[in-house]
Amino acid sequence: MSAASAPAPAEPRLPPVTEIGMTSLALIVAGGIYLSAHLPRHVPLAPAIVLLLLSALLLAANLFALSRARGFNWSRFREVAGWAMLAYAVTAGMIEYAFVRDHLHGGALVVLTLSLVVYAVHVPVLIAFTVARYDPSGAEG
Amino acid sequence: MSSVSAVTGSAPAHEPGPAAPPGRLEFDIVPRRGLIGVAVVFIAAIVAIAVNAVWPLMFLHVAFGAAWTIIDLFLGFVLGPILGRLSIPARIELTTRLMPKMVVIMPAVVTVTLAAGWQLGVRTGTVLTSYPQHGWVVASFIVVGVMGVIALGLLEPANIAVLVELKKPRPRPDVIERLMKRFIYCAGITGAMQIATLVIMSKLASS
């Protein structure tokens, strides 16, 4: 590839979606490791709940910050996010199936299920954001 | 997953600077036929988990885990450097043929490895705190967690974004260059993590 290709259009200023998303994913992974490292002992759920809440807050903050971005290609974002969400819903469903199959129940199941929801939303958001940020052709004001 | 890290790396000084690829490149970002294979593999994993027998779980965990490790190491340390020495059109050609397959293969390989591995651990008791080598098992959780966050948060989005960019009539080299830098930094971490995985798994298997 050379500089003879298409000139780079000015990119809109966008929030640090990838960095926030990585932090959010790291938090739910940490919560999952915390819970699974203590099986089958009863373990206080509070640390895992705090990690999950922080992760969910970062997801919400990410979506809010992105919604206020100007000049972002939302049509491309929605297209990619939709398909990616379908794919990650399948993988999250498989993991959830394993949890239920292992008779996981109560608070631990709720925390892990909600963690999977954050995972199945945030990863597609990261994929769609990365694609859409470099595709200004359909940018919306 | 560093195979395309050098797709747009700087060309050697003597190499003439080629222009952008002629016209739109024809390839599927997600090969639909590959999804059939993924469905078959996922069904096999679900059946293995439902049956909860050691052999099918062990088979899936070992086979797909080995594939995950080998693919990462091979792409990161063997194919990646070779790609870096190819001419730029050849790099693009290889990338547009290889990376769509990786988009389908890697998530399936990782999901099946982890799902079967977890179920195997529950079935055999190796994930329980009573297991003598529990510390090593927790270490494996951490290693997989780090790899997972890097793969999901950085590599996968960059993979797909690069393919989308290459599919445009006039791909922007600066965009591809920027996305590829992710691979350069992440490949080292992922490779080191895979070596750590080998150390942990061989320790567990021999204990």
XYZ file of C-alpha atoms in Angstrom:
348
model
C 0.000 0.000 0.000
C 1.330 3.383 -0.727
C 0.333 6.901 -0.039
C -1.201 6.861 -3.488
C -4.342 5.372 -2.025
C -7.310 7.352 -0.851
C -6.415 10.433 1.172
C -7.250 10.208 4.848
C -10.314 12.281 5.625
C -10.342 14.151 8.915
C -11.412 11.779 11.643
C -14.017 12.853 14.178
C -12.946 13.119 17.791
C -14.226 9.989 19.459
C -14.256 8.830 23.071
C -11.758 6.140 24.182
C -14.235 3.337 23.544
C -11.618 0.615 23.072
C -9.715 1.461 26.243
C -12.896 1.624 28.329
C -14.159 -1.582 26.737
C -10.921 -3.429 27.535
C -11.166 -2.304 31.145
C -14.788 -3.417 31.328
C -13.918 -6.849 29.919
C -10.983 -7.183 32.311
C -13.299 -6.491 35.253
C -15.812 -9.214 34.365
C -12.981 -11.655 33.619
C -11.542 -10.882 37.059
C -14.954 -11.500 38.625
C -15.279 -14.804 36.788
C -11.815 -15.914 37.892
C -12.598 -14.907 41.478
C -15.766 -17.027 41.516
C -14.361 -20.035 39.677
C -11.165 -20.076 41.763
C -13.197 -20.769 44.912
C -15.376 -23.641 43.698
C -17.038 -25.511 45.311
C -16.666 -23.473 48.484
C -19.191 -20.847 49.364
C -17.630 -17.559 48.455
C -18.751 -14.015 49.273
C -20.347 -12.597 46.140
C -19.685 -8.967 47.024
C -16.321 -8.649 45.181
C -17.765 -10.255 42.044
C -20.849 -8.025 42.219
C -18.702 -4.899 42.591
C -16.584 -5.946 39.594
C -19.711 -6.655 37.557
C -21.295 -3.322 38.476
C -18.132 -1.430 37.562
C -17.957 -3.319 34.272
C -21.613 -2.582 33.487
C -21.094 1.075 34.398
C -18.193 1.277 31.972
C -20.361 -0.298 29.272
C -23.081 2.286 29.910
C -20.517 5.097 29.981
C -19.053 3.850 26.720
C -22.416 3.804 24.976
C -23.351 7.213 26.398
C -20.067 8.808 25.361
C -20.332 7.270 21.901
C -23.936 8.457 21.499
C -22.728 12.043 21.902
C -19.968 11.714 19.320
C -20.428 13.817 16.213
C -19.626 12.597 12.733
C -19.775 8.929 13.653
C -20.932 6.344 11.117
C -23.898 4.938 13.023
C -25.339 2.981 10.120
C -22.095 1.013 9.750
C -21.886 0.644 13.526
C -25.419 -0.804 13.735
C -24.817 -3.166 10.820
C -21.612 -4.627 12.273
C -22.838 -4.629 15.882
C -25.985 -6.547 14.926
C -24.129 -9.409 13.282
C -21.413 -9.474 15.925
C -24.026 -9.542 18.671
C -25.646 -12.550 17.033
C -22.291 -14.364 16.970
C -21.392 -13.495 20.544
C -24.873 -14.383 21.785
C -24.202 -17.904 20.485
C -20.887 -18.198 22.356
C -22.382 -16.661 25.507
C -25.271 -19.102 25.227
C -22.854 -22.024 25.106
C -21.071 -20.836 28.227
C -24.397 -20.264 29.999
C -25.462 -23.756 29.020
C -22.325 -25.163 30.685
C -23.094 -23.209 33.863
C -26.658 -24.509 34.023
C -25.527 -28.026 33.135
C -23.194 -27.917 36.140
C -26.103 -27.032 38.425
C -24.750 -23.598 39.165
C -27.502 -21.671 40.903
C -28.360 -18.714 43.074
C -26.285 -15.562 43.255
C -23.274 -17.009 41.458
C -25.415 -17.945 38.447
C -26.969 -14.479 38.364
C -23.585 -12.744 38.549
C -22.058 -14.958 35.863
C -25.115 -14.622 33.606
C -25.049 -10.839 33.861
C -21.304 -10.933 33.196
C -22.051 -12.874 30.021
C -24.583 -10.221 29.018
C -21.946 -7.503 29.428
C -19.518 -9.630 27.395
C -22.064 -10.310 24.643
C -22.825 -6.598 24.315
C -19.437 -5.017 24.855
C -17.381 -7.146 22.452
C -19.731 -6.430 19.516
C -19.651 -2.737 20.462
C -15.848 -2.807 20.285
C -15.867 -4.578 16.926
C -18.490 -2.266 15.466
C -16.792 0.840 16.844
C -13.424 -0.148 15.373
C -14.984 -0.728 11.959
C -17.217 2.364 11.977
C -14.606 4.832 13.215
C -12.523 4.221 10.105
C -15.502 4.374 7.767
C -16.575 8.001 7.629
C -18.544 7.534 4.396
C -21.889 7.253 6.172
C -21.114 9.559 9.072
C -24.055 11.154 10.808
C -23.892 14.589 12.343
C -3.260 -13.864 15.904
C -0.509 -11.730 14.558
C -0.541 -13.047 11.040
C -1.401 -9.803 9.423
C 0.805 -7.710 11.590
C 3.096 -6.998 8.726
C 0.607 -6.554 5.966
C 1.238 -2.908 5.719
C 4.600 -2.773 7.374
C 7.220 -0.605 5.746
C 8.465 -2.031 2.510
C 12.210 -2.470 2.003
C 13.882 0.611 0.591
C 14.647 -1.024 -2.750
C 11.077 -2.107 -3.258
C 9.113 0.120 -5.566
C 6.116 1.594 -3.837
C 3.098 -0.070 -5.369
C -0.115 1.751 -5.763
C -3.292 0.805 -4.009
C -4.837 -2.516 -5.003
C -6.556 -2.252 -8.348
C -10.234 -1.870 -7.615
C -12.267 -3.574 -4.971
C -10.862 -6.830 -3.616
C -13.340 -9.689 -3.784
C -13.487 -11.771 -0.635
C -15.936 -12.577 2.139
C -15.083 -11.036 5.484
C -16.877 -13.973 7.122
C -16.880 -17.049 4.845
C -20.406 -18.420 5.059
C -19.391 -21.994 4.287
C -17.098 -21.915 7.302
C -20.091 -21.215 9.515
C -21.404 -24.702 8.743
C -18.214 -26.174 10.181
C -18.528 -23.932 13.212
C -22.106 -25.109 13.761
C -20.994 -28.749 13.595
C -18.202 -28.100 16.096
C -20.516 -26.238 18.475
C -23.085 -29.041 18.325
C -20.323 -31.541 19.105
C -19.262 -29.452 22.108
C -22.841 -29.164 23.382
C -23.339 -32.916 23.039
C -20.036 -33.589 24.828
C -21.028 -31.305 27.687
C -24.484 -32.886 27.892
C -23.061 -36.415 27.910
C -20.403 -35.294 30.405
C -18.095 -38.208 29.615
C -14.361 -37.700 30.051
C -13.195 -38.916 26.645
C -15.185 -36.555 24.366
C -14.510 -33.622 26.673
C -10.813 -34.470 26.794
C -10.723 -34.873 23.010
C -12.327 -31.491 22.377
C -10.268 -29.695 25.000
C -6.937 -31.176 23.922
C -7.565 -31.021 20.170
C -8.922 -27.482 20.108
C -6.580 -26.249 22.829
C -3.595 -27.546 20.875
C -4.951 -25.875 17.742
C -5.360 -22.572 19.592
C -1.808 -22.635 20.960
C -0.182 -23.800 17.753
C -2.060 -21.355 15.543
C -1.149 -18.440 17.802
C 2.521 -19.416 18.012
C 2.788 -20.251 14.313
C 1.123 -17.105 13.107
C 2.894 -14.922 15.624
C 6.430 -16.198 15.292
C 6.632 -17.992 11.908
C 4.105 -16.717 9.398
C 4.071 -13.139 10.690
C 7.757 -12.482 10.027
C 7.456 -14.166 6.607
C 4.537 -11.916 5.753
C 6.666 -8.945 6.654
C 9.161 -9.849 3.924
C 6.608 -10.410 1.169
C 5.901 -7.798 -1.437
C 2.983 -5.594 -0.478
C 0.531 -7.006 -3.067
C 1.470 -10.501 -1.869
C 0.841 -9.479 1.736
C -2.577 -8.147 0.823
C -3.359 -11.268 -1.194
C -2.387 -13.558 1.678
C -4.194 -11.428 4.237
C -7.451 -11.371 2.314
C -7.305 -15.151 1.981
C -6.072 -16.014 5.466
C -7.771 -13.571 7.783
C -11.416 -14.304 6.846
C -10.717 -17.922 7.758
C -9.214 -16.812 11.060
C -12.309 -14.733 11.798
C -14.320 -17.968 11.698
C -11.771 -20.419 13.105
C -10.400 -18.621 16.151
C -13.622 -17.789 18.023
C -14.827 -21.372 17.503
C -11.510 -22.873 18.611
C -11.360 -20.676 21.713
C -15.003 -21.232 22.696
C -14.827 -25.011 22.352
C -11.477 -25.214 24.170
C -12.784 -23.234 27.119
C -16.262 -24.803 27.299
C -14.955 -28.372 27.050
C -12.051 -27.587 29.375
C -14.302 -26.140 32.046
C -16.682 -29.091 31.871
C -13.758 -31.509 31.973
C -12.424 -29.729 35.041
C -15.793 -29.977 36.784
C -16.129 -33.644 35.798
C -12.650 -34.613 36.998
C -12.497 -32.200 39.910
C -9.437 -30.338 38.706
C -11.137 -26.936 38.984
C -12.105 -27.525 42.611
C -10.142 -26.022 45.491
C -9.496 -29.544 46.781
C -7.332 -30.327 43.754
C -3.668 -30.420 44.857
C -2.476 -28.252 41.959
C -5.260 -25.694 42.352
C -2.838 -22.773 42.213
C -1.695 -23.836 38.749
C -5.309 -24.133 37.595
C -6.058 -20.617 38.819
C -2.923 -19.444 37.017
C -4.341 -20.943 33.830
C -7.584 -18.989 34.404
C -5.566 -15.789 34.635
C -3.539 -16.560 31.520
C -6.685 -17.357 29.544
C -8.329 -14.223 30.933
C -5.510 -11.986 29.744
C -5.491 -13.650 26.324
C -9.259 -13.382 26.116
C -9.346 -9.674 26.886
C -6.599 -8.951 24.351
C -8.181 -11.139 21.667
C -11.716 -9.855 22.184
C -10.931 -6.229 22.814
C -8.075 -5.581 20.414
C -7.313 -8.341 17.937
C -10.782 -9.361 16.786
C -12.033 -5.791 16.212
C -8.825 -4.897 14.370
C -9.030 -8.062 12.244
C -12.500 -7.257 11.062
C -11.794 -3.554 10.602
C -8.749 -4.351 8.438
C -10.780 -6.690 6.257
C -13.548 -4.106 5.898
C -10.945 -1.501 4.960
C -9.279 -3.809 2.416
C -12.673 -4.454 0.827
C -13.183 -0.779 0.067
C -12.471 0.406 -3.492
C -9.641 2.566 -2.173
C -8.322 1.284 1.167
C -6.540 3.857 3.317
C -3.007 2.736 4.103
C -2.788 4.875 7.239
C -5.839 3.149 8.707
C -4.496 -0.315 7.954
C -1.084 0.679 9.299
C -2.633 1.923 12.540
C -4.725 -1.209 13.026
C -1.756 -3.432 12.294
C 0.255 -1.809 15.057
C -2.151 -3.415 17.479
C -0.993 -6.797 16.288
C 2.655 -5.975 16.678
C 2.196 -5.133 20.349
C -0.406 -7.793 21.093
C 1.387 -10.651 19.332
C 4.240 -10.610 21.828
C 1.866 -10.700 24.783
C -0.319 -13.429 23.279
C 2.725 -15.516 22.312
C 4.133 -15.245 25.836
C 0.752 -16.194 27.258
C 0.614 -19.269 25.017
C 4.036 -20.347 26.252
C 2.744 -19.882 29.799
C -0.251 -22.049 28.853
C 2.083 -24.802 27.663
C 4.064 -24.636 30.910
C 0.925 -24.794 33.066
C -0.814 -27.544 31.085
C 2.283 -29.760 30.940
C 2.747 -29.267 34.689
C -0.886 -30.247 35.349
C -0.712 -33.237 32.996
C 2.426 -34.558 34.668
C 1.246 -34.124 38.262
